[in-house]
mmCIF file of C-alpha atoms in Angstrom:
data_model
loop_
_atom_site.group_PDB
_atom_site.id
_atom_site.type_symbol
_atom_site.label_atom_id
_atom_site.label_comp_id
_atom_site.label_asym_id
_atom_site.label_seq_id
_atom_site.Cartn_x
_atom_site.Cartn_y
_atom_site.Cartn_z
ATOM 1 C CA UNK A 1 17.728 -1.192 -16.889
ATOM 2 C CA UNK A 2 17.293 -4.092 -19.261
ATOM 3 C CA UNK A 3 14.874 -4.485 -21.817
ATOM 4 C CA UNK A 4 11.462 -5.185 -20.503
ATOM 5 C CA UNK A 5 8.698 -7.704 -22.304
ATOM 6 C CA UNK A 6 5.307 -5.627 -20.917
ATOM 7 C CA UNK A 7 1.907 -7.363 -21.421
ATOM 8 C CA UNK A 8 -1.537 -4.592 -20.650
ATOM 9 C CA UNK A 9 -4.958 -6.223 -19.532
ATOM 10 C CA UNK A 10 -6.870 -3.658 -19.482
ATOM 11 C CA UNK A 11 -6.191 -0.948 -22.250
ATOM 12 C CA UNK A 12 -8.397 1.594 -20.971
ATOM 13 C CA UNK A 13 -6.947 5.550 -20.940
ATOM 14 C CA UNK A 14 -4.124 5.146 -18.125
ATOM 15 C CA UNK A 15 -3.263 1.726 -20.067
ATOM 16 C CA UNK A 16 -2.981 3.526 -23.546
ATOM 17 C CA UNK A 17 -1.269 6.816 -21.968
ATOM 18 C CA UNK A 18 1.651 5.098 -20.403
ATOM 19 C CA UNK A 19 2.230 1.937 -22.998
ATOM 20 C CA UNK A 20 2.254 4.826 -25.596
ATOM 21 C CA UNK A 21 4.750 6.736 -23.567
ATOM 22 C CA UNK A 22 6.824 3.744 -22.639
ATOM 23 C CA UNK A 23 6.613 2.977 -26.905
ATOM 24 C CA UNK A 24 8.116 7.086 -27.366
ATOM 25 C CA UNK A 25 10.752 6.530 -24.752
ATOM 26 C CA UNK A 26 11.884 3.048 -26.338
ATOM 27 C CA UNK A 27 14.392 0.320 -24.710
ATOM 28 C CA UNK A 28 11.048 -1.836 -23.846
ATOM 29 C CA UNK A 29 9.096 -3.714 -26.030
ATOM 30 C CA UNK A 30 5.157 -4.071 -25.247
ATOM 31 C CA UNK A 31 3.662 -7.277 -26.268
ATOM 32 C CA UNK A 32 0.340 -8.691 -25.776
ATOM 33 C CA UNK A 33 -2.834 -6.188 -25.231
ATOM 34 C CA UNK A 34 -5.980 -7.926 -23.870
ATOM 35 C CA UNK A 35 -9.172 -5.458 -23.259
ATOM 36 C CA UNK A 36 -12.820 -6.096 -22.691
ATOM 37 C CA UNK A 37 -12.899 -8.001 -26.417
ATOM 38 C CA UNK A 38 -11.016 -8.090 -29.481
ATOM 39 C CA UNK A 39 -11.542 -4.674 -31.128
ATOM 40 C CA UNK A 40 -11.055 -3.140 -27.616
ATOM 41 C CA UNK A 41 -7.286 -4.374 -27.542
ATOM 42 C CA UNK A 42 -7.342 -3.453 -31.531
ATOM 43 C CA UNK A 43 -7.919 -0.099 -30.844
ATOM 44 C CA UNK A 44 -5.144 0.100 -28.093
ATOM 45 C CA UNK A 45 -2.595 -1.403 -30.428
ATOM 46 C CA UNK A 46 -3.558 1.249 -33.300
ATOM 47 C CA UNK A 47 -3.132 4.020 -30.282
ATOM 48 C CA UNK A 48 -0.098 2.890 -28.808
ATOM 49 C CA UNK A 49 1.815 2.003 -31.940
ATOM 50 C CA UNK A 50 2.898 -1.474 -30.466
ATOM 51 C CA UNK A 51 1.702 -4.503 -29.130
ATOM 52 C CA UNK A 52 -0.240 -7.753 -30.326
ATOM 53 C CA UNK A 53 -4.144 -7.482 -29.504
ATOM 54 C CA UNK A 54 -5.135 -10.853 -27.910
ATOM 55 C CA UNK A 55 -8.290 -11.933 -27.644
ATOM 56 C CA UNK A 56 -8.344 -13.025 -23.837
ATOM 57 C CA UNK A 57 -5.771 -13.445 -20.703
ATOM 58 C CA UNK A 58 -4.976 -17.342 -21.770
ATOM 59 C CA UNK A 59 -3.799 -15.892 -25.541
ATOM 60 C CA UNK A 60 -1.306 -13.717 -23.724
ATOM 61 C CA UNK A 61 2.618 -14.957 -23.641
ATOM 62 C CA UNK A 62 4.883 -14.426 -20.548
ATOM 63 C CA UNK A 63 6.408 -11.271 -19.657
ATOM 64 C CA UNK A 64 8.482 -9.410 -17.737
ATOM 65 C CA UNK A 65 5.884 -7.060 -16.606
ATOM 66 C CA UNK A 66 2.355 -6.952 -16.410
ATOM 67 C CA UNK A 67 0.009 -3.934 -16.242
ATOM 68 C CA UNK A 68 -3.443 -4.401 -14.907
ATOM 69 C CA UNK A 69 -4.944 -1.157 -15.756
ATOM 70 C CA UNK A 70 -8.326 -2.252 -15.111
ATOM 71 C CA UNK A 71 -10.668 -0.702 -12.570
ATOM 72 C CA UNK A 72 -10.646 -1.193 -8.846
ATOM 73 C CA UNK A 73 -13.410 -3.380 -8.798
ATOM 74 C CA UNK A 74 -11.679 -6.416 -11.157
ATOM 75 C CA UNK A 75 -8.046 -5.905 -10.168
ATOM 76 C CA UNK A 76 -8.608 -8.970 -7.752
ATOM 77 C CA UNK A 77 -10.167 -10.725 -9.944
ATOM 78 C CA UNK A 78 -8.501 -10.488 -13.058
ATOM 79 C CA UNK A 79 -4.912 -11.518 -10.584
ATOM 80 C CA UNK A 80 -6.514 -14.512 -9.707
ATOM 81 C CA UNK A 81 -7.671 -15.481 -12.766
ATOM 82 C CA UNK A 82 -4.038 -14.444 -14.011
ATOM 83 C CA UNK A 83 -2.748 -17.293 -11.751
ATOM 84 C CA UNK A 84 -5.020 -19.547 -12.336
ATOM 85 C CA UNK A 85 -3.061 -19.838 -16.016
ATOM 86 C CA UNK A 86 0.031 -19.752 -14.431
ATOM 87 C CA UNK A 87 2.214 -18.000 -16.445
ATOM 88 C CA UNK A 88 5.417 -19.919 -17.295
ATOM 89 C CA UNK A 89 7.656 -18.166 -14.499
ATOM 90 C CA UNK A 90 6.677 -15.377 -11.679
ATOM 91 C CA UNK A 91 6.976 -11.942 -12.890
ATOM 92 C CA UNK A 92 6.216 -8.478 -11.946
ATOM 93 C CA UNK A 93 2.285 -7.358 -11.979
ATOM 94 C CA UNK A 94 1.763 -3.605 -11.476
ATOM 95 C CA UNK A 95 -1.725 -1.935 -11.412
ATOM 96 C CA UNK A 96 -2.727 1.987 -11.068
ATOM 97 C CA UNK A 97 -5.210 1.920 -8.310
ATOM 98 C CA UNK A 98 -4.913 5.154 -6.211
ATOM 99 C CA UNK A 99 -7.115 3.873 -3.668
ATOM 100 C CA UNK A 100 -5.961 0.072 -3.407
ATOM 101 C CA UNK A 101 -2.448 -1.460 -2.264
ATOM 102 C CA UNK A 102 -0.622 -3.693 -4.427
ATOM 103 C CA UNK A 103 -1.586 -6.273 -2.272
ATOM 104 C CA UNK A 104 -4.813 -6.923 -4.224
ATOM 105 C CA UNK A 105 -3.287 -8.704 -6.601
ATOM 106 C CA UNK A 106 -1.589 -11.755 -4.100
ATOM 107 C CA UNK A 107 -2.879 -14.152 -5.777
ATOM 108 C CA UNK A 108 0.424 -13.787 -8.013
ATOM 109 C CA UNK A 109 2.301 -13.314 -4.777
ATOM 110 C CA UNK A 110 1.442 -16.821 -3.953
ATOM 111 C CA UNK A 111 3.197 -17.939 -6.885
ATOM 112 C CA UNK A 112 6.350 -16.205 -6.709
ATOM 113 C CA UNK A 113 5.281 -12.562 -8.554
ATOM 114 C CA UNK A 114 6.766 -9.391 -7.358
ATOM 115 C CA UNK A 115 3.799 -6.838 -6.683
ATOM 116 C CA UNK A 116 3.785 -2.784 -7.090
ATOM 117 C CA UNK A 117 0.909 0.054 -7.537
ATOM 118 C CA UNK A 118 2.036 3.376 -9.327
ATOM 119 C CA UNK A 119 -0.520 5.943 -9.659
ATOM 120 C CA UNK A 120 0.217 8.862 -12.201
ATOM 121 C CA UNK A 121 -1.115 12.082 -10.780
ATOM 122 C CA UNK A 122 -2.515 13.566 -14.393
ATOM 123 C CA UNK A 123 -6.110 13.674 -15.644
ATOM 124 C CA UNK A 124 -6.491 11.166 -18.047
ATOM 125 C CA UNK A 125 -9.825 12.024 -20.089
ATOM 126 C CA UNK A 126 -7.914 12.437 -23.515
ATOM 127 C CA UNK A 127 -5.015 9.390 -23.577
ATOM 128 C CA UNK A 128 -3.367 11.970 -26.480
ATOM 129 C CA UNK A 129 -3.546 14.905 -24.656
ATOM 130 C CA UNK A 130 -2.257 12.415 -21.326
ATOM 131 C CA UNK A 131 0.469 11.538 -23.611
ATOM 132 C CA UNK A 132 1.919 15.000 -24.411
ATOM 133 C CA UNK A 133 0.885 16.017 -20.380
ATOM 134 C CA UNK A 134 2.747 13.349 -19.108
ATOM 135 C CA UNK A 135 6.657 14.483 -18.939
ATOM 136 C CA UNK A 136 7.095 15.528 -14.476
ATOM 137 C CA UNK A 137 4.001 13.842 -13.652
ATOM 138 C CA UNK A 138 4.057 12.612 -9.987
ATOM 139 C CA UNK A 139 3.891 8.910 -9.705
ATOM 140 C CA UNK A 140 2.990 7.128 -6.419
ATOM 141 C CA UNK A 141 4.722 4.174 -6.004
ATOM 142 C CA UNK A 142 4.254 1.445 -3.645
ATOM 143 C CA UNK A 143 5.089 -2.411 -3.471
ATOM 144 C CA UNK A 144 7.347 -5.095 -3.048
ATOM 145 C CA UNK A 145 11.258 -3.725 -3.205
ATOM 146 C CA UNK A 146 12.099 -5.704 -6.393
ATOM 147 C CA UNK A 147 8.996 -4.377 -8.232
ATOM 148 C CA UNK A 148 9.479 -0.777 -6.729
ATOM 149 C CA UNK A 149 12.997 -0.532 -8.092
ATOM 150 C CA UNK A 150 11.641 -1.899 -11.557
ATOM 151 C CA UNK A 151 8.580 0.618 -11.901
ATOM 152 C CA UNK A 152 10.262 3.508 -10.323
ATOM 153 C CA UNK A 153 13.004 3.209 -13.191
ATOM 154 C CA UNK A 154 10.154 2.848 -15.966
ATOM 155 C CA UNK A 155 8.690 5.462 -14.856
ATOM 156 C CA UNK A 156 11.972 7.840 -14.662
ATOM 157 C CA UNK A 157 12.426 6.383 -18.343
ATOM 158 C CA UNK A 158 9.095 7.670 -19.420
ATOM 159 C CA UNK A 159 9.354 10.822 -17.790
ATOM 160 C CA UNK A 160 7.397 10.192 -14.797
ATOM 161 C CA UNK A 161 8.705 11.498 -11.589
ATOM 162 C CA UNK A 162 8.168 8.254 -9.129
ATOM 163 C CA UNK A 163 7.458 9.000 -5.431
ATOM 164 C CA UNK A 164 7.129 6.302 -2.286
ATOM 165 C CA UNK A 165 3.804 5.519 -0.929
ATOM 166 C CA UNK A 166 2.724 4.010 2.273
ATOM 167 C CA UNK A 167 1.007 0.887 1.480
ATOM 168 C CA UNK A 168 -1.232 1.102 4.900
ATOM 169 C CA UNK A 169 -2.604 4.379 3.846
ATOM 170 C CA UNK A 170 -3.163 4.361 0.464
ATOM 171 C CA UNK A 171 -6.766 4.968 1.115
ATOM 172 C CA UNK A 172 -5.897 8.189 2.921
ATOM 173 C CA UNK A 173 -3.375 8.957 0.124
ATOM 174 C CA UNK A 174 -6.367 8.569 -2.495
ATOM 175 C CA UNK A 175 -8.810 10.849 -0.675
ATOM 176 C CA UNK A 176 -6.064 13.606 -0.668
ATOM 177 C CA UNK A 177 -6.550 13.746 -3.967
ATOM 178 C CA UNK A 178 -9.888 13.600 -3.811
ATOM 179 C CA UNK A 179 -10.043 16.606 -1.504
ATOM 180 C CA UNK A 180 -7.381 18.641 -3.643
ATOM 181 C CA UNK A 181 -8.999 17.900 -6.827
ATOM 182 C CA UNK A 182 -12.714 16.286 -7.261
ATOM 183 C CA UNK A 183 -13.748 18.471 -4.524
ATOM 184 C CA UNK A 184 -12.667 21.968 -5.254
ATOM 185 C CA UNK A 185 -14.522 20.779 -8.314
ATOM 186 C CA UNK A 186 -17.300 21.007 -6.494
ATOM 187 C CA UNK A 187 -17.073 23.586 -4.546
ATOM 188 C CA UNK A 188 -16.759 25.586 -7.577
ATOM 189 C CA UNK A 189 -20.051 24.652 -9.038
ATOM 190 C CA UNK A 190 -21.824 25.503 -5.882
ATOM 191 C CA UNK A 191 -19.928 29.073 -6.027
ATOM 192 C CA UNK A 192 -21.519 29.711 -9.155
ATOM 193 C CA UNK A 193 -24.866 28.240 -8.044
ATOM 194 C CA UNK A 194 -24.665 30.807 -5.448
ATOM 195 C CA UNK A 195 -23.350 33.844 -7.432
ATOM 196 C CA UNK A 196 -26.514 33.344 -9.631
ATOM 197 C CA UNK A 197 -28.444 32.823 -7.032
ATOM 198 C CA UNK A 198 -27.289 36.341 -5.882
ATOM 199 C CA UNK A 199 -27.812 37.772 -9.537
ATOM 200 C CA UNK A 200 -24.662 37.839 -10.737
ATOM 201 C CA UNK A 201 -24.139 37.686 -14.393
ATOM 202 C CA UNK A 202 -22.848 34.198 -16.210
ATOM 203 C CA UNK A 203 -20.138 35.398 -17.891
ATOM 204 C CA UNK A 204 -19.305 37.791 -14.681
ATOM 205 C CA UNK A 205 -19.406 34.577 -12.675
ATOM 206 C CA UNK A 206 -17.578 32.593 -14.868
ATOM 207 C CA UNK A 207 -14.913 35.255 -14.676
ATOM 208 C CA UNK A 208 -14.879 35.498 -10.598
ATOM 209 C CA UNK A 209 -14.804 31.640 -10.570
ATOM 210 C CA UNK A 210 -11.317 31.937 -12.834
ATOM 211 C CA UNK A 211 -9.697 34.498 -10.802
ATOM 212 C CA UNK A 212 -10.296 33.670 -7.626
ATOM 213 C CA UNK A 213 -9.313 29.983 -8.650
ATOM 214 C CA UNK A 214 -6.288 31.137 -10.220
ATOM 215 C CA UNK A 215 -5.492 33.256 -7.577
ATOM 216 C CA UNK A 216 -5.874 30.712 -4.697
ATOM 217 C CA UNK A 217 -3.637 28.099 -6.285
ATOM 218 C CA UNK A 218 -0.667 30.568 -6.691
ATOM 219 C CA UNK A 219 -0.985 31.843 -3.301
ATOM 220 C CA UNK A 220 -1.274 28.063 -1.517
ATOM 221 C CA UNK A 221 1.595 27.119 -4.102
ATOM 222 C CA UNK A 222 3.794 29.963 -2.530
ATOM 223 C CA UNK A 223 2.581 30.288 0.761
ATOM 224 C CA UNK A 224 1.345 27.032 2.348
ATOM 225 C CA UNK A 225 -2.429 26.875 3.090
ATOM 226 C CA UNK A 226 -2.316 28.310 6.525
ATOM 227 C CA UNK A 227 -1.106 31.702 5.524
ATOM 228 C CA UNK A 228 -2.682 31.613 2.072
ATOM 229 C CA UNK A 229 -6.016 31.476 4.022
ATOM 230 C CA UNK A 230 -8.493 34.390 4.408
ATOM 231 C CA UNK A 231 -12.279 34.798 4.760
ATOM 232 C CA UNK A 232 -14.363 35.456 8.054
ATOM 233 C CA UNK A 233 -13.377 32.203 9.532
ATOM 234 C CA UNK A 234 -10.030 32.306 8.949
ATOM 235 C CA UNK A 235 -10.311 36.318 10.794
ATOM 236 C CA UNK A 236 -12.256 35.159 13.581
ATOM 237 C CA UNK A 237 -15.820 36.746 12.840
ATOM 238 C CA UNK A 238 -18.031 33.633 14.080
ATOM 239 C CA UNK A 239 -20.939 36.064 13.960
ATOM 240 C CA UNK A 240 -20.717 36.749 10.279
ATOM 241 C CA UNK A 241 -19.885 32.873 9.660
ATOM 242 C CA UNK A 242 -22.940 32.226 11.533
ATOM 243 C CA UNK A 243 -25.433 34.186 9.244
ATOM 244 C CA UNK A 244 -23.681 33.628 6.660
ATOM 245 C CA UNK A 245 -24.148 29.802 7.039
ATOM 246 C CA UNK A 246 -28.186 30.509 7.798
ATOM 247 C CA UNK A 247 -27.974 31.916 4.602
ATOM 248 C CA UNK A 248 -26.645 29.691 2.638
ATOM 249 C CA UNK A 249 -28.915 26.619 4.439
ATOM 250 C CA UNK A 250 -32.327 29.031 3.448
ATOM 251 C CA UNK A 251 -30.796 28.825 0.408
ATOM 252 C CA UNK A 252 -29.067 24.896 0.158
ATOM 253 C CA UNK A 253 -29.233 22.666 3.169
ATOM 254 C CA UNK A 254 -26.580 20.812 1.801
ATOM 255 C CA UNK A 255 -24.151 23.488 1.168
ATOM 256 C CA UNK A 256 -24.499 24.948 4.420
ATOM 257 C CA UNK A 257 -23.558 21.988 5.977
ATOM 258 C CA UNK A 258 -20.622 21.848 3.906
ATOM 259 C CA UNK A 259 -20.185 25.309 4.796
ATOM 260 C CA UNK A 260 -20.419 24.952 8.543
ATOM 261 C CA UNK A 261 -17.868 22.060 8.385
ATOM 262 C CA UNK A 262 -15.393 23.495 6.411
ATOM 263 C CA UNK A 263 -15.608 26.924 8.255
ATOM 264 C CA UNK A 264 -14.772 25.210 11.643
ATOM 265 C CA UNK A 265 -11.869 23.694 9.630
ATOM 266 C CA UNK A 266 -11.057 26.919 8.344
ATOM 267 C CA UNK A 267 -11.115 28.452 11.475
ATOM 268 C CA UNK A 268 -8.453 25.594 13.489
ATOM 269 C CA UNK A 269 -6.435 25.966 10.395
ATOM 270 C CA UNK A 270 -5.863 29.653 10.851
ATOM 271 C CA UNK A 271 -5.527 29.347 14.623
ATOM 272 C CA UNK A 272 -3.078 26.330 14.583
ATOM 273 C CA UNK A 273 -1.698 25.545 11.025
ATOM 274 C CA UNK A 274 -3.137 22.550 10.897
ATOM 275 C CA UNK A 275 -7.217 21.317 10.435
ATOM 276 C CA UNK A 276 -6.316 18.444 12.742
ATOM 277 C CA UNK A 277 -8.284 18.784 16.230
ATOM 278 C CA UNK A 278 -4.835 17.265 17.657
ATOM 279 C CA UNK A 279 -1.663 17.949 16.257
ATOM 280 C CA UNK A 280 0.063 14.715 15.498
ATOM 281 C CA UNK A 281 -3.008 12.600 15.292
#
C-alpha cells in the first residue's frame, strides 16, 4: 500500500487510539490534527507522537485520508463544512460511527471524495490502554469500494482485523452491540440490585455476578446461545416465570417488564434457536 498523508478532525479517544497505532505500525505519515481548539489538537499530537496541531479545518493541508472521529451528531456537519474549503483534490474521508453509514458525509461525495465508516469493536475509555488492546480488534467496514480497499488495508497494517458491513443496516449492526455489550451491563446492575434486595452479601454478590458472567460468556462462546441457555424459561416452567416476574414487578416495575420480555424471548429461543417470532424475518 503506498504511503498515506492522514489528516484527524476530531482527536477525541478513537482519534488518538488509532493515529497512535497507525504512528507504531509506520509506512504512513499523519499530518494535520484539528480538535475542539488549539490545546485540544496539542494534546493529541503529544499522545500520538506525530502530527501538526492546527488551529481549525481551513489551517489543515490536503491529504490522502481524512479521519472524522468526531461524534455522530457533527459528522454531517463538519463534511460539509470540509467541502465548503474544498480541499485541493477529492480524497478519502473515513469516520467511526457505529450507528451511521458513510453516507453522512456526501457532501465530499459531491465533489469527487471516496467515502468509508470503520468501527473498531474495543472499549475506548483509556486511548493507552486502547492502544496496547488494539492488535485482533474487529473492525466494521463499510463504504465506497475504493475507500473500503484503502481502510481495510490500514487497518490490517495496524493490526485491526477489518470485516464488511451492510451499509442499509448499520443501525441494526450498532444495536447488536448495544444488546451484547451496554445491556448485559445493565442487566448486571439490576442482578445485584436484586441479590441485595434478597440479602445477599456485597462481596458475595459481587462474586456471583463474576462467575456467573464468566461462566455465561465461555459457554455462549463454545456453544451458541441456544444451547448455552438455561433458566425456567428456557425449561418450559411458565408457572415459575410467572411468579417470578410478579416478584420482581412488587419489587421493580421496570425490571419486570424487562423480565417478562426477555423471558418470552428466552423461551422462543430455546424452542426454535432463534428469538425471531418468524424465522427468516
Amino acid at each position: 500500500m503506498m504511503k498515506l498523508k492522514i489528516n484527524l478532525i476530531g482527536p477525541g479517544k478513537v482519534g488518538q487510539t488509532l493515529m497512535r497505532r497507525i504512528v507504531l505500525a509506520g509506512g504512513h505519515e499523519v499530518q494535520d490534527i484539528a480538535g475542539r481548539g488549539a490545546e485540544t489538537a496539542s494534546r493529541a499530537v503529544e499522545f500520538i507522537g506525530a502530527g501538526t496541531a492546527v488551529s481549525g479545518l481551513a489551517d489543515m493541508r490536503p491529504a490522502d485520508l481524512w479521519f472524522l472521529t468526531v461524534s455522530d451528531t457533527r459528522i454531517a456537519d463538519v463534511a460539509a463544512r470540509l467541502a465548503e474549503l474544498a480541499p485541493a483534490s477529492p480524497s478519502i474521508a473515513v469516520h467511526c460511527s457505529g450507528f451511521l453509514p458513510a453516507a453522512e458525509m456526501q457532501p465530499l461525495r459531491a465533489l469527487g471524495w471516496h467515502l468509508a465508516s470503520v468501527h473498531p469493536v474495543l472499549t475506548f475509555a483509556d486511548p493507552a490502554r486502547a492502544v496496547g488492546q488494539f492488535e485482533g480488534t474487529l473492525c466494521g467496514v463499510e463504504g465506497d469500494a475504493e475507500a473500503v480497499r484503502a481502510v481495510d488495508a490500514l487497518i490490517r497494517g495496524i493490526g485491526g482485523q477489518p470485516f464488511p458491513l451492510s451499509s442499509q443496516y448499520k443501525a441494526i449492526y450498532h444495536a447488536a452491540a448495544v444488546f451484547s455489550n451496554n445491556f448485559t451491563v445493565v442487566l448486571q446492575a439490576v442482578a445485584r440490585e436484586a441479590w441485595a434486595r434478597a440479602g445477599v452479601p456485597q462481596e458475595i454478590a459481587g462474586q456471583l455476578n463474576a462467575r456467573l458472567l464468566a461462566a455465561t460468556a465461555e459457554n455462549v462462546g463454545r456453544l451458541g446461545p441456544a444451547a448455552a441457555l438455561t433458566g425456567p424459561a428456557a425449561r418450559g416452567d411458565l408457572a415459575i416465570v410467572a411468579q417470578q416476574e410478579a416478584a420482581v414487578r412488587s419489587w421493580h416495575p421496570d425490571a419486570g417488564k424487562a423480565y417478562a420480555e426477555l423471558s418470552l424471548l428466552a423461551g422462543r429461543l430455546k424452542r426454535t434457536g432463534t428469538t425471531l417470532e418468524t424465522s427468516g424475518v
